[in-house]
Tab-separated table of C-alpha atoms and ligand atoms in Angstrom:
chain	number	residue	atom	x	y	z
A	193	MET	CA	13.276	-46.489	14.133
A	194	SER	CA	12.740	-43.273	12.269
A	195	SER	CA	14.672	-44.128	9.095
A	196	ASP	CA	11.585	-44.955	7.014
A	197	TRP	CA	9.906	-41.647	7.837
A	198	PHE	CA	10.116	-38.623	5.531
A	199	THR	CA	9.779	-35.353	7.394
A	200	ALA	CA	9.297	-31.792	6.153
A	201	SER	CA	8.442	-28.527	7.881
A	202	ALA	CA	7.094	-25.150	6.784
A	203	PRO	CA	6.783	-21.811	8.586
A	204	GLY	CA	3.594	-20.031	9.558
A	205	LYS	CA	3.124	-16.509	8.243
A	206	PHE	CA	1.552	-13.190	9.106
A	207	VAL	CA	0.150	-10.599	6.758
A	208	VAL	CA	1.654	-7.131	7.181
A	209	LEU	CA	-0.812	-5.610	4.712
A	210	GLY	CA	-3.313	-6.752	2.106
A	211	GLU	CA	-5.303	-9.746	3.354
A	212	HIS	CA	-8.710	-10.123	1.728
A	213	SER	CA	-8.057	-7.452	-0.925
A	214	VAL	CA	-5.379	-9.831	-2.298
A	215	VAL	CA	-8.182	-12.277	-3.130
A	216	TYR	CA	-9.296	-9.640	-5.707
A	217	GLY	CA	-5.784	-9.307	-7.149
A	218	LYS	CA	-4.668	-6.340	-5.033
A	219	PRO	CA	-1.142	-6.160	-3.538
A	220	ALA	CA	-0.088	-7.789	-0.278
A	221	VAL	CA	2.997	-8.016	1.943
A	222	VAL	CA	3.571	-11.154	4.035
A	223	LEU	CA	6.367	-12.422	6.291
A	224	ALA	CA	7.138	-15.981	7.369
A	225	THR	CA	7.378	-16.572	11.128
A	226	ASP	CA	9.682	-18.649	13.300
A	227	ARG	CA	6.773	-20.935	14.249
A	228	ARG	CA	6.629	-24.052	12.096
A	229	ILE	CA	4.479	-27.051	11.266
A	230	THR	CA	6.264	-30.376	10.807
A	231	CYS	CA	4.829	-33.413	9.006
A	232	SER	CA	6.233	-36.916	8.758
A	233	VAL	CA	4.992	-39.659	6.431
A	234	ARG	CA	5.880	-43.307	5.892
A	235	ARG	CA	4.307	-46.194	4.003
A	236	SER	CA	2.013	-48.348	6.033
A	237	ARG	CA	-0.688	-51.005	5.760
A	238	ARG	CA	-3.476	-48.650	6.873
A	239	THR	CA	-3.810	-44.877	7.049
A	240	THR	CA	-3.150	-43.301	10.429
A	241	LEU	CA	-2.877	-39.709	11.581
A	242	ASN	CA	-0.927	-39.065	14.767
A	243	GLY	CA	-1.271	-42.728	15.664
A	244	GLU	CA	-5.023	-43.057	15.041
A	245	SER	CA	-6.879	-44.607	12.115
A	246	VAL	CA	-8.452	-41.923	9.946
A	247	ASP	CA	-10.750	-41.579	7.003
A	248	LEU	CA	-8.811	-39.223	4.729
A	249	ARG	CA	-12.013	-38.107	3.018
A	250	ARG	CA	-12.737	-36.120	6.177
A	251	GLN	CA	-9.317	-34.439	6.221
A	252	PRO	CA	-9.407	-32.090	3.241
A	253	HIS	CA	-5.683	-31.215	3.087
A	254	PHE	CA	-4.629	-34.851	3.410
A	255	ASN	CA	-7.359	-35.993	1.052
A	256	TYR	CA	-6.298	-33.544	-1.652
A	257	LEU	CA	-2.571	-34.146	-1.357
A	258	THR	CA	-2.895	-37.953	-1.483
A	259	ARG	CA	-5.364	-38.012	-4.390
A	260	GLY	CA	-4.595	-40.776	-6.870
A	261	MET	CA	-2.321	-42.580	-4.417
A	262	ASN	CA	-2.723	-46.366	-4.352
A	263	TYR	CA	-1.011	-47.086	-1.028
A	264	SER	CA	-1.487	-45.990	2.596
A	265	LEU	CA	0.631	-43.736	4.748
A	266	ASP	CA	1.143	-43.014	8.411
A	267	PHE	CA	1.119	-39.275	9.072
A	268	LEU	CA	2.519	-37.424	12.059
A	269	THR	CA	2.113	-33.691	12.628
A	270	ALA	CA	3.626	-31.290	15.129
A	271	SER	CA	2.687	-27.639	15.245
A	272	GLU	CA	3.908	-24.423	16.812
A	273	VAL	CA	1.302	-22.475	14.802
A	274	PRO	CA	-2.118	-21.952	16.387
A	275	SER	CA	-4.758	-23.321	14.014
A	276	GLY	CA	-7.660	-21.290	12.604
A	277	SER	CA	-6.035	-18.063	13.755
A	278	GLY	CA	-4.696	-16.347	10.640
A	279	MET	CA	-1.107	-17.523	11.156
A	280	GLY	CA	-0.968	-19.786	8.116
A	281	SER	CA	-1.521	-23.176	9.773
A	282	SER	CA	-3.456	-24.482	6.793
A	283	ALA	CA	-0.890	-23.366	4.193
A	284	ALA	CA	2.083	-24.501	6.301
A	285	LEU	CA	0.441	-27.910	6.782
A	286	SER	CA	-0.183	-28.193	3.034
A	287	ALA	CA	3.369	-27.155	2.142
A	288	ALA	CA	5.081	-29.494	4.628
A	289	LEU	CA	2.780	-32.381	3.768
A	290	ALA	CA	3.246	-31.917	0.007
A	291	LEU	CA	7.052	-31.939	0.338
A	292	ALA	CA	7.067	-34.935	2.720
A	293	ILE	CA	4.838	-36.947	0.350
A	294	HIS	CA	6.981	-36.082	-2.687
A	295	SER	CA	10.181	-37.052	-0.946
A	296	GLU	CA	8.649	-40.338	0.206
A	297	ARG	CA	8.217	-41.044	-3.523
A	298	GLY	CA	11.825	-40.095	-4.171
A	299	GLU	CA	10.851	-36.822	-5.880
A	300	CYS	CA	12.352	-33.396	-5.393
A	301	PRO	CA	9.717	-30.816	-6.406
A	302	THR	CA	10.435	-27.150	-7.172
A	303	GLU	CA	9.138	-24.424	-4.840
A	304	ARG	CA	6.645	-23.436	-7.486
A	305	ALA	CA	5.301	-27.001	-7.771
A	306	ILE	CA	4.821	-27.143	-3.987
A	307	VAL	CA	3.034	-23.767	-4.031
A	308	GLU	CA	0.629	-25.026	-6.684
A	309	GLU	CA	-0.149	-28.146	-4.668
A	310	ALA	CA	-0.448	-26.301	-1.377
A	311	TYR	CA	-2.722	-23.711	-3.000
A	312	GLY	CA	-4.806	-26.535	-4.497
A	313	ALA	CA	-5.164	-28.088	-1.026
A	314	GLU	CA	-6.138	-24.691	0.429
A	315	LEU	CA	-8.819	-24.155	-2.218
A	316	TYR	CA	-10.102	-27.694	-1.690
A	317	ALA	CA	-10.312	-27.112	2.077
A	318	GLN	CA	-11.679	-23.562	2.158
A	319	GLY	CA	-13.348	-22.880	-1.194
A	320	ASN	CA	-12.020	-19.553	-2.380
A	321	GLY	CA	-8.846	-17.530	-1.881
A	322	SER	CA	-5.482	-16.413	-3.185
A	323	PRO	CA	-2.121	-18.244	-3.355
A	324	MET	CA	-0.677	-15.727	-0.861
A	325	ASP	CA	-0.489	-17.999	2.199
A	326	ALA	CA	0.823	-20.958	0.205
A	327	SER	CA	3.493	-18.757	-1.408
A	328	ALA	CA	4.614	-17.316	1.941
A	329	CYS	CA	4.787	-20.679	3.710
A	330	VAL	CA	6.644	-22.365	0.844
A	331	HIS	CA	9.113	-19.578	0.086
A	332	GLY	CA	9.629	-18.294	3.639
A	333	GLY	CA	11.414	-14.975	4.245
A	334	GLY	CA	9.163	-12.241	2.938
A	335	ILE	CA	7.013	-11.973	-0.152
A	336	ALA	CA	5.035	-9.264	-1.857
A	337	ILE	CA	2.226	-9.782	-4.318
A	338	ASN	CA	1.204	-7.713	-7.336
A	339	ILE	CA	3.626	-4.845	-6.794
A	340	PRO	CA	3.896	-2.958	-10.098
A	341	ASP	CA	7.423	-2.740	-11.577
A	342	GLU	CA	8.925	-5.088	-8.980
A	343	PRO	CA	11.674	-7.059	-10.762
A	344	SER	CA	12.400	-10.194	-8.679
A	345	GLU	CA	9.474	-12.387	-9.659
A	346	LEU	CA	9.200	-15.799	-8.006
A	347	TRP	CA	6.064	-17.082	-9.724
A	348	THR	CA	2.790	-15.979	-11.200
A	349	ILE	CA	-0.372	-17.899	-10.477
A	350	SER	CA	-3.689	-17.297	-12.207
A	351	ARG	CA	-7.177	-18.463	-11.372
A	352	GLY	CA	-10.163	-17.313	-13.401
A	353	GLU	CA	-9.721	-13.623	-14.129
A	354	ARG	CA	-7.238	-13.057	-11.277
A	355	THR	CA	-3.452	-13.160	-11.434
A	356	TRP	CA	-1.022	-13.052	-8.500
A	357	ARG	CA	2.568	-12.115	-9.270
A	358	VAL	CA	4.731	-13.115	-6.319
A	359	THR	CA	8.091	-11.509	-5.579
A	360	ASP	CA	10.694	-12.051	-2.905
A	361	ILE	CA	11.315	-9.107	-0.555
A	362	GLU	CA	14.111	-8.328	1.829
A	363	VAL	CA	12.993	-9.140	5.367
A	364	PRO	CA	12.796	-5.851	7.276
A	365	ASP	CA	14.545	-5.370	10.607
A	366	LEU	CA	11.332	-4.589	12.483
A	367	SER	CA	9.665	-5.910	15.662
A	368	PHE	CA	6.164	-7.312	15.430
A	369	VAL	CA	4.039	-8.701	18.231
A	370	ILE	CA	1.150	-11.057	17.528
A	371	GLY	CA	-1.889	-11.171	19.804
A	372	ASN	CA	-4.122	-14.210	19.559
A	373	THR	CA	-7.749	-13.658	20.615
A	374	GLY	CA	-8.111	-17.430	21.040
A	375	ILE	CA	-11.206	-17.347	18.848
A	376	LYS	CA	-10.881	-19.848	16.006
A	377	ALA	CA	-12.167	-18.452	12.755
A	378	PRO	CA	-11.610	-20.469	9.569
A	379	THR	CA	-10.719	-18.461	6.470
A	380	GLY	CA	-13.430	-19.705	4.079
A	381	PRO	CA	-16.440	-18.021	5.754
A	382	GLN	CA	-14.617	-14.658	6.088
A	383	VAL	CA	-13.651	-14.675	2.407
A	384	GLU	CA	-17.227	-15.608	1.520
A	385	LYS	CA	-18.605	-12.793	3.695
A	386	ILE	CA	-16.664	-10.207	1.691
A	387	ARG	CA	-17.579	-11.835	-1.614
A	388	ARG	CA	-21.270	-11.477	-0.758
A	389	PHE	CA	-20.820	-7.896	0.489
A	390	LYS	CA	-19.003	-6.976	-2.728
A	391	GLN	CA	-21.656	-8.614	-4.875
A	392	LYS	CA	-24.454	-6.646	-3.188
A	393	ASN	CA	-22.733	-3.325	-2.645
A	394	GLY	CA	-20.351	-1.339	-4.861
A	395	PHE	CA	-19.022	0.362	-1.738
A	396	ALA	CA	-17.173	-2.857	-0.787
A	397	GLY	CA	-15.333	-2.668	-4.116
A	398	GLU	CA	-14.223	0.886	-3.275
A	399	ILE	CA	-12.909	-0.245	0.110
A	400	ILE	CA	-10.969	-3.071	-1.537
A	401	GLU	CA	-9.512	-0.583	-4.026
A	402	GLU	CA	-8.428	1.648	-1.138
A	403	MET	CA	-6.876	-1.349	0.672
A	404	GLY	CA	-4.796	-1.917	-2.458
A	405	ASN	CA	-3.549	1.702	-2.365
A	406	VAL	CA	-2.771	1.485	1.354
A	407	THR	CA	-0.801	-1.725	0.816
A	408	LEU	CA	1.227	-0.303	-2.073
A	409	GLU	CA	2.136	2.723	-0.009
A	410	GLY	CA	2.926	0.464	2.945
A	411	TYR	CA	5.207	-1.633	0.771
A	412	GLN	CA	7.187	1.508	-0.158
A	413	ALA	CA	7.336	2.548	3.524
A	414	LEU	CA	8.607	-0.930	4.454
A	415	LYS	CA	11.363	-0.667	1.856
A	416	ARG	CA	12.436	2.702	3.318
A	417	ASN	CA	12.187	1.257	6.832
A	418	ASP	CA	9.741	4.098	7.575
A	419	LYS	CA	8.083	2.574	10.655
A	420	GLU	CA	5.889	5.602	11.395
A	421	ARG	CA	4.292	5.555	7.957
A	422	LEU	CA	4.042	1.763	7.768
A	423	GLY	CA	2.393	1.632	11.202
A	424	ARG	CA	-0.171	4.295	10.284
A	425	LEU	CA	-1.015	2.392	7.113
A	426	MET	CA	-1.427	-0.870	9.057
A	427	THR	CA	-3.908	0.850	11.380
A	428	GLN	CA	-5.714	2.303	8.375
A	429	ASP	CA	-5.884	-1.147	6.777
A	430	HIS	CA	-7.430	-2.458	10.010
A	431	LYS	CA	-10.153	0.199	9.765
A	432	LEU	CA	-10.882	-0.770	6.166
A	433	LEU	CA	-11.008	-4.472	7.098
A	434	SER	CA	-13.397	-3.555	9.933
A	435	ILE	CA	-15.692	-1.743	7.493
A	436	LEU	CA	-15.766	-4.936	5.416
A	437	GLY	CA	-16.970	-6.749	8.548
A	438	VAL	CA	-14.058	-9.107	9.217
A	439	SER	CA	-12.879	-7.667	12.532
A	440	CYS	CA	-14.580	-8.392	15.866
A	441	ASN	CA	-14.701	-6.854	19.364
A	442	GLU	CA	-11.896	-9.038	20.681
A	443	LEU	CA	-9.572	-8.096	17.807
A	444	ASN	CA	-10.455	-4.398	18.144
A	445	LYS	CA	-9.778	-4.574	21.869
A	446	LEU	CA	-6.248	-5.946	21.328
A	447	VAL	CA	-5.545	-3.538	18.457
A	448	ASN	CA	-6.681	-0.500	20.470
A	449	ALA	CA	-4.768	-1.579	23.570
A	450	SER	CA	-1.546	-1.979	21.535
A	451	LEU	CA	-1.773	1.323	19.674
A	452	PRO	CA	-0.391	3.649	22.401
A	453	TYR	CA	2.840	1.582	22.393
A	454	SER	CA	3.015	0.796	18.671
A	455	TYR	CA	3.493	2.466	15.298
A	456	GLY	CA	0.338	0.686	14.186
A	457	ALA	CA	-1.725	-2.448	14.633
A	458	LYS	CA	-4.244	-4.483	12.691
A	459	LEU	CA	-5.887	-7.868	12.435
A	460	THR	CA	-3.780	-10.332	10.484
A	461	GLY	CA	-5.107	-13.182	8.359
A	462	SER	CA	-8.759	-13.647	7.654
A	463	GLY	CA	-10.129	-12.052	10.862
A	464	GLY	CA	-13.433	-12.830	12.560
A	465	GLY	CA	-11.214	-13.877	15.522
A	466	GLY	CA	-7.699	-15.231	15.296
A	467	CYS	CA	-4.779	-12.821	15.566
A	468	MET	CA	-3.775	-9.176	15.362
A	469	VAL	CA	-0.285	-7.811	14.809
A	470	ALA	CA	1.390	-4.681	16.151
A	471	LEU	CA	4.526	-2.968	14.812
A	472	THR	CA	6.464	-1.629	17.783
A	473	ASP	CA	9.847	-0.731	19.249
A	474	ASP	CA	8.729	-2.074	22.619
A	475	PRO	CA	7.603	-5.673	22.024
A	476	ASP	CA	7.717	-6.662	25.709
A	477	LYS	CA	5.381	-3.815	26.680
A	478	VAL	CA	2.946	-4.611	23.859
A	479	ALA	CA	3.032	-8.313	24.760
A	480	LYS	CA	2.131	-7.433	28.375
A	481	ILE	CA	-0.731	-5.199	27.270
A	482	ILE	CA	-2.099	-7.920	24.985
A	483	GLU	CA	-1.952	-10.429	27.834
A	484	ALA	CA	-3.648	-7.999	30.218
A	485	ARG	CA	-6.512	-7.681	27.704
A	486	GLY	CA	-7.046	-11.441	27.546
A	487	GLY	CA	-5.007	-12.206	24.414
A	488	THR	CA	-2.067	-14.572	24.015
A	489	PRO	CA	0.965	-12.623	22.820
A	490	PHE	CA	3.953	-13.873	20.971
A	491	ILE	CA	6.894	-11.860	19.853
A	492	ILE	CA	7.587	-13.007	16.349
A	493	LYS	CA	10.879	-13.399	14.569
A	494	SER	CA	10.049	-12.793	10.950
A	495	GLY	CA	11.674	-14.058	7.793
A	496	SER	CA	12.228	-17.720	8.656
A	497	GLU	CA	13.249	-20.266	6.063
A	498	GLY	CA	10.541	-21.729	3.837
A	499	VAL	CA	9.505	-25.350	3.409
A	500	ARG	CA	12.390	-27.766	3.964
A	501	MET	CA	13.213	-31.373	4.724
A	502	GLU	CA	14.000	-32.292	8.331
A	503	THR	CA	15.790	-35.202	9.914
A	504	GLY	CA	13.944	-37.263	12.531
A	505	ILE	CA	10.152	-37.326	12.912
A	506	ALA	CA	7.528	-34.737	13.818
A	507	LYS	CA	7.555	-34.326	17.604
A	508	GLY	CA	5.526	-31.971	19.779
A	509	THR	CA	1.909	-30.846	19.902
A	510	PRO	CA	0.008	-32.358	16.954
A	511	LEU	CA	-1.786	-29.841	14.739
A	512	ASP	CA	-5.446	-29.427	15.534
A	513	ILE	CA	-6.448	-30.410	11.993
A	514	PRO	CA	-9.682	-29.162	10.434
A	515	ILE	CA	-12.110	-32.005	9.757
A	516	ASN	CA	-14.579	-31.951	6.910
A	517	ARG	CA	-17.803	-33.085	8.575
A	518	GLY	CA	-19.850	-32.987	5.391
B	246	MEV	C1	-5.788	-15.383	4.951
B	246	MEV	O1	-4.509	-15.583	5.558
B	246	MEV	C2	-5.653	-14.511	3.751
B	246	MEV	C3	-6.911	-14.109	2.998
B	246	MEV	O2	-6.535	-13.005	2.184
B	246	MEV	C4	-7.444	-15.230	2.141
B	246	MEV	C5	-6.574	-15.551	0.940
B	246	MEV	O3	-5.768	-14.722	0.506
B	246	MEV	O4	-6.763	-16.667	0.427
B	246	MEV	C6	-8.014	-13.657	3.937
């Protein structure tokens, strides 16, 4: 019987421009993908995750999102999003889990409330960061952050001295191919690497400033559907991210191999491994090239729906969930 389960799903995402610099309040452009994470919850006598007993204190997302709860739940997860690879698995998990838990309590939270919870879970799990991933996985479609004079504001989230103003964008009719290096690289250490670099060296601040300019120009190019310009800016952003130290040989290999058949290519997400993305008119060719260079390609459909309730229960490959071993 699946009637006592409450199931929600949320899309993964990829960053077109602006990862890392967004942590410092610079602009970013992100699209939701057609790969989703699904979570089911139901009341139970003891806590289980995918059929096994778990200690929630070692599962940061679950631990955060069930804080203050005085009863146990069974959790099921199913994921089409590779974990630890820059495709938003952590934010999609948080968003789907938050909505499933709320609906189990008979509540119907706003998108903004889910973003705040998902962002809280992300910070709890990884330390530092922006609400970009949480916003993209909750809202779906496409979002832009901190674009001056952009009217359609969804929400503004502040933390310390930083503010992120999130707006909805029209999903562009463009083809993107993702290449997964297969190297898992959690976000927290990459964000921390740049924080330390920036603290020691003013040059890192200049690079971040430049990434902000590149992203703003890329946002305008995206709105004009100017693929040539957008692609060049993506490649430029990749070079700036590489200078900050968050690329790696495997990512560079896939980016360079894609470039002859693409408008541009870059790492996407936090880097250090994980995925790259290419903007191209020939996705099959780019996918083949990525595969030939040892990556796993997937041709992405962008702009999928955000977090939503589902009927039935989570079925498929369970998410490889990060465990807090501390
Ligand atoms: C990871 O998808 C995005 C980063 O910019 C971190 C963040 O914004 O929290 C690297």
